[in-house]
């Protein structure tokens, strides 16, 4: 599993935010409120939470220097605070709420929260962003971002528990059990009271302290990986390199997407977790995804081939599935909504129930199969499609022509402009078949497959369903004549029971006539019509439509690593087992891949493990280290594999390469300890390692010189900047550029080591004075705002910075500039507007936005 960054406590979050503030000030504007010390929070019960939440950029204050801790939080403000605490940044689509417009400050925040699955609107298509959020409404949203692994609280511990709405009960139990929300001093929860700004600061600080939050995308590519008890803000991808391996998501929340691109028939398991949305698009053999316990996945987009299985209670599991173009999707369990929206797809409900099945216009030519006692409560069919199997459809609404069924729905409603759906037996009383190759075809490939396509689904004339084992009872391949020697084949039939495929177990002979014979009255359609005897013949050519493999390392490569070597074999198309068409397993690779020393014909065999992923990529790893400077050959054995599409045989091919000869060992003189501090100050170079050569250190604003100390083993000489023997005191540094400092360690008989420390002096972008016309503002409080007369056509703005060397630009484009102080008369347009002031100090930049409003 690959995972980049974890947010596990408030300290790591603060360090991350401070790093962003110093490195990317133009992208991360930060309010300068004297570290969150507001006039009205001194002595308040939430003072320390408010200060910390402010410094983490979760909450802001007001321009008058107040925080207003007991003020109610609106629904939009609630969403904004949660998003900032989580550092949520996911793809959004256009908002569907009529009161959340693109120009509003909360548009992106609300859109992200809805996409992450923890927020939603009302039945009248409004979100009501400016309405105060109640404690029980907030609990419901917060519960959706928290894992389920901790104990639940007891609702009856609240004196007013009967006043808590049923929709919020489980959420409040969850938050109370984790001590994020609780009773007031009088023992009441007050579910309909608004959440205050102080309460939000405490709740979010507590969540950051007690939950593990992963912000970067996570990749699962190792078998039996389990993710447990974390909040994943980014995407989680079950990578194709997992192959047929297993993965488990347990007691987690995924606010991004769960991308399933790998995994096998033993399944990807999602247990007691909430996933905002899941995308299944594995390229090779079907992957099985099982949801258990309290898992909720609101939407699943299914492509390629997959099995989706739910075992949760009502209100849990997978809530909506969309089947995409040419997908083969098998469902087991209960599914509230299933949409077939891709043409020529195959949907099978093996067991359980679909409450609402929508065959959309994009799902044309799709096959829907209900096996056994599977049920569909409501089926809305809006395009030509075909229903098979013995399962039950309680009500079918038909809004398209050419809809057929095998088992008649209990009730059917037909649109006024459309034909009634027909049973398969009603569509055609005759059973017709088409062969491929066509009759009398010549120059047919030696590795060709033979297909028989029937006009309706079929079964044996005895009433038995057709399977791979009984295909030979009604169709056979013969050499030279209809009664000639039978050529052994593997047979398969598709899910719709319409297409039979014969795959010869060996290559056909060149320039030979073959007959495909369908025995008389051996199969029948749904209305009992049996087939007539039929046959075709074709003649083979002289070649196979073979496919070659490509290798890495390439043939004749040199310098291949001797330890941890990984050899890959790729094919132009997906491959399966030759003859049977079965999926290639890792165990089968031992028979179709050889790995030997030398040129590959007589060298010693090399033990290896092999894995196949995406059906077209084989990875070979030797179980031990290879010999240096030795030739090795990896080969694909002929006639062991064939392409999945078209059945092209994979011919024998190989790659011979040579391993690297180890370079001579070089030993270096190293430093054991290195420190750098502002002159007379404390060390700021942390995490020094003798094996790491380059460092970057940012020292406080106003630093003009730094002290460097270094130690090394006895007999090692050290120099700083070429001439100074440490300690090197008060080395000059400048705020206008990065100052490089080099430290060299040298010793007799060893190679010298050079360490470089790039020193950057932090900037000070704080304003010391701000004047708008005749009004002095307090610039330490943001957002900055002032008023002018309604008739004013311009405003005089004067800005002074704490850094006398800071560059100031008032306005955009060709705005007025100054150093330390800048004054400009800015023209005003009718109505309110925002004036930009950009301050640059020592390579650090900050943009202040001043809101100018009008008064009568």
PDB file of N, CA, C and O in Angstrom, residues 771-776 786-789 792 794-798 824-825 828 852:
ATOM      1  N   UNK A 771      -5.101  53.375   6.365  1.00  0.00           N
ATOM      2  CA  UNK A 771      -5.997  54.533   6.429  1.00  0.00           C
ATOM      3  C   UNK A 771      -6.813  54.585   5.144  1.00  0.00           C
ATOM      4  O   UNK A 771      -6.270  54.515   4.036  1.00  0.00           O
ATOM      5  N   UNK A 772      -8.130  54.667   5.283  1.00  0.00           N
ATOM      6  CA  UNK A 772      -9.044  54.841   4.152  1.00  0.00           C
ATOM      7  C   UNK A 772      -9.669  56.222   4.298  1.00  0.00           C
ATOM      8  O   UNK A 772     -10.434  56.467   5.255  1.00  0.00           O
ATOM      9  N   UNK A 773      -9.363  57.155   3.383  1.00  0.00           N
ATOM     10  CA  UNK A 773      -9.792  58.548   3.492  1.00  0.00           C
ATOM     11  C   UNK A 773      -9.400  59.069   4.890  1.00  0.00           C
ATOM     12  O   UNK A 773      -8.226  59.040   5.248  1.00  0.00           O
ATOM     13  N   UNK A 774     -10.363  59.521   5.675  1.00  0.00           N
ATOM     14  CA  UNK A 774     -10.032  60.081   6.999  1.00  0.00           C
ATOM     15  C   UNK A 774     -10.167  59.035   8.099  1.00  0.00           C
ATOM     16  O   UNK A 774     -10.110  59.369   9.284  1.00  0.00           O
ATOM     17  N   UNK A 775     -10.326  57.763   7.755  1.00  0.00           N
ATOM     18  CA  UNK A 775     -10.611  56.745   8.757  1.00  0.00           C
ATOM     19  C   UNK A 775      -9.402  55.817   8.919  1.00  0.00           C
ATOM     20  O   UNK A 775      -8.919  55.214   7.953  1.00  0.00           O
ATOM     21  N   UNK A 776      -8.897  55.711  10.164  1.00  0.00           N
ATOM     22  CA  UNK A 776      -7.824  54.780  10.483  1.00  0.00           C
ATOM     23  C   UNK A 776      -8.437  53.431  10.859  1.00  0.00           C
ATOM     24  O   UNK A 776      -9.307  53.349  11.723  1.00  0.00           O
ATOM     25  N   UNK A 786     -14.219  49.106   5.055  1.00  0.00           N
ATOM     26  CA  UNK A 786     -14.471  50.493   5.390  1.00  0.00           C
ATOM     27  C   UNK A 786     -15.644  50.983   4.556  1.00  0.00           C
ATOM     28  O   UNK A 786     -16.071  50.314   3.613  1.00  0.00           O
ATOM     29  N   UNK A 787     -16.156  52.166   4.916  1.00  0.00           N
ATOM     30  CA  UNK A 787     -17.280  52.729   4.175  1.00  0.00           C
ATOM     31  C   UNK A 787     -16.904  54.094   3.630  1.00  0.00           C
ATOM     32  O   UNK A 787     -16.018  54.777   4.157  1.00  0.00           O
ATOM     33  N   UNK A 788     -17.562  54.471   2.545  1.00  0.00           N
ATOM     34  CA  UNK A 788     -17.418  55.811   1.961  1.00  0.00           C
ATOM     35  C   UNK A 788     -18.820  56.337   1.686  1.00  0.00           C
ATOM     36  O   UNK A 788     -19.806  55.585   1.722  1.00  0.00           O
ATOM     37  N   UNK A 789     -18.901  57.635   1.443  1.00  0.00           N
ATOM     38  CA  UNK A 789     -20.198  58.208   1.115  1.00  0.00           C
ATOM     39  C   UNK A 789     -20.743  57.608  -0.168  1.00  0.00           C
ATOM     40  O   UNK A 789     -19.987  57.213  -1.066  1.00  0.00           O
ATOM     41  N   UNK A 792     -19.309  59.155  -3.287  1.00  0.00           N
ATOM     42  CA  UNK A 792     -17.857  59.185  -3.495  1.00  0.00           C
ATOM     43  C   UNK A 792     -17.489  58.532  -4.818  1.00  0.00           C
ATOM     44  O   UNK A 792     -18.028  57.483  -5.182  1.00  0.00           O
ATOM     45  N   UNK A 794     -14.006  58.267  -5.508  1.00  0.00           N
ATOM     46  CA  UNK A 794     -12.669  57.725  -5.289  1.00  0.00           C
ATOM     47  C   UNK A 794     -12.440  57.597  -3.788  1.00  0.00           C
ATOM     48  O   UNK A 794     -13.184  58.138  -2.974  1.00  0.00           O
ATOM     49  N   UNK A 795     -11.376  56.871  -3.437  1.00  0.00           N
ATOM     50  CA  UNK A 795     -10.996  56.716  -2.032  1.00  0.00           C
ATOM     51  C   UNK A 795      -9.482  56.788  -1.929  1.00  0.00           C
ATOM     52  O   UNK A 795      -8.767  56.232  -2.778  1.00  0.00           O
ATOM     53  N   UNK A 796      -9.011  57.481  -0.896  1.00  0.00           N
ATOM     54  CA  UNK A 796      -7.573  57.567  -0.654  1.00  0.00           C
ATOM     55  C   UNK A 796      -7.176  56.445   0.297  1.00  0.00           C
ATOM     56  O   UNK A 796      -7.726  56.315   1.383  1.00  0.00           O
ATOM     57  N   UNK A 797      -6.209  55.616  -0.116  1.00  0.00           N
ATOM     58  CA  UNK A 797      -5.761  54.473   0.685  1.00  0.00           C
ATOM     59  C   UNK A 797      -4.285  54.650   0.999  1.00  0.00           C
ATOM     60  O   UNK A 797      -3.469  54.859   0.098  1.00  0.00           O
ATOM     61  N   UNK A 798      -3.955  54.564   2.287  1.00  0.00           N
ATOM     62  CA  UNK A 798      -2.563  54.663   2.722  1.00  0.00           C
ATOM     63  C   UNK A 798      -2.221  53.421   3.531  1.00  0.00           C
ATOM     64  O   UNK A 798      -2.948  53.054   4.459  1.00  0.00           O
ATOM     65  N   UNK A 824      -2.339  55.781  -2.360  1.00  0.00           N
ATOM     66  CA  UNK A 824      -2.920  55.851  -3.706  1.00  0.00           C
ATOM     67  C   UNK A 824      -4.364  56.319  -3.610  1.00  0.00           C
ATOM     68  O   UNK A 824      -5.063  56.034  -2.624  1.00  0.00           O
ATOM     69  N   UNK A 825      -4.780  57.048  -4.619  1.00  0.00           N
ATOM     70  CA  UNK A 825      -6.193  57.418  -4.751  1.00  0.00           C
ATOM     71  C   UNK A 825      -6.808  56.459  -5.759  1.00  0.00           C
ATOM     72  O   UNK A 825      -6.413  56.430  -6.928  1.00  0.00           O
ATOM     73  N   UNK A 828     -13.529  54.756  -7.664  1.00  0.00           N
ATOM     74  CA  UNK A 828     -14.588  53.854  -7.230  1.00  0.00           C
ATOM     75  C   UNK A 828     -15.697  53.786  -8.266  1.00  0.00           C
ATOM     76  O   UNK A 828     -16.070  54.799  -8.858  1.00  0.00           O
ATOM     77  N   UNK A 852     -14.855  47.922   0.267  1.00  0.00           N
ATOM     78  CA  UNK A 852     -15.333  49.306   0.341  1.00  0.00           C
ATOM     79  C   UNK A 852     -16.840  49.292   0.095  1.00  0.00           C
ATOM     80  O   UNK A 852     -17.295  48.904  -0.982  1.00  0.00           O
TER      81      UNK A 852
END
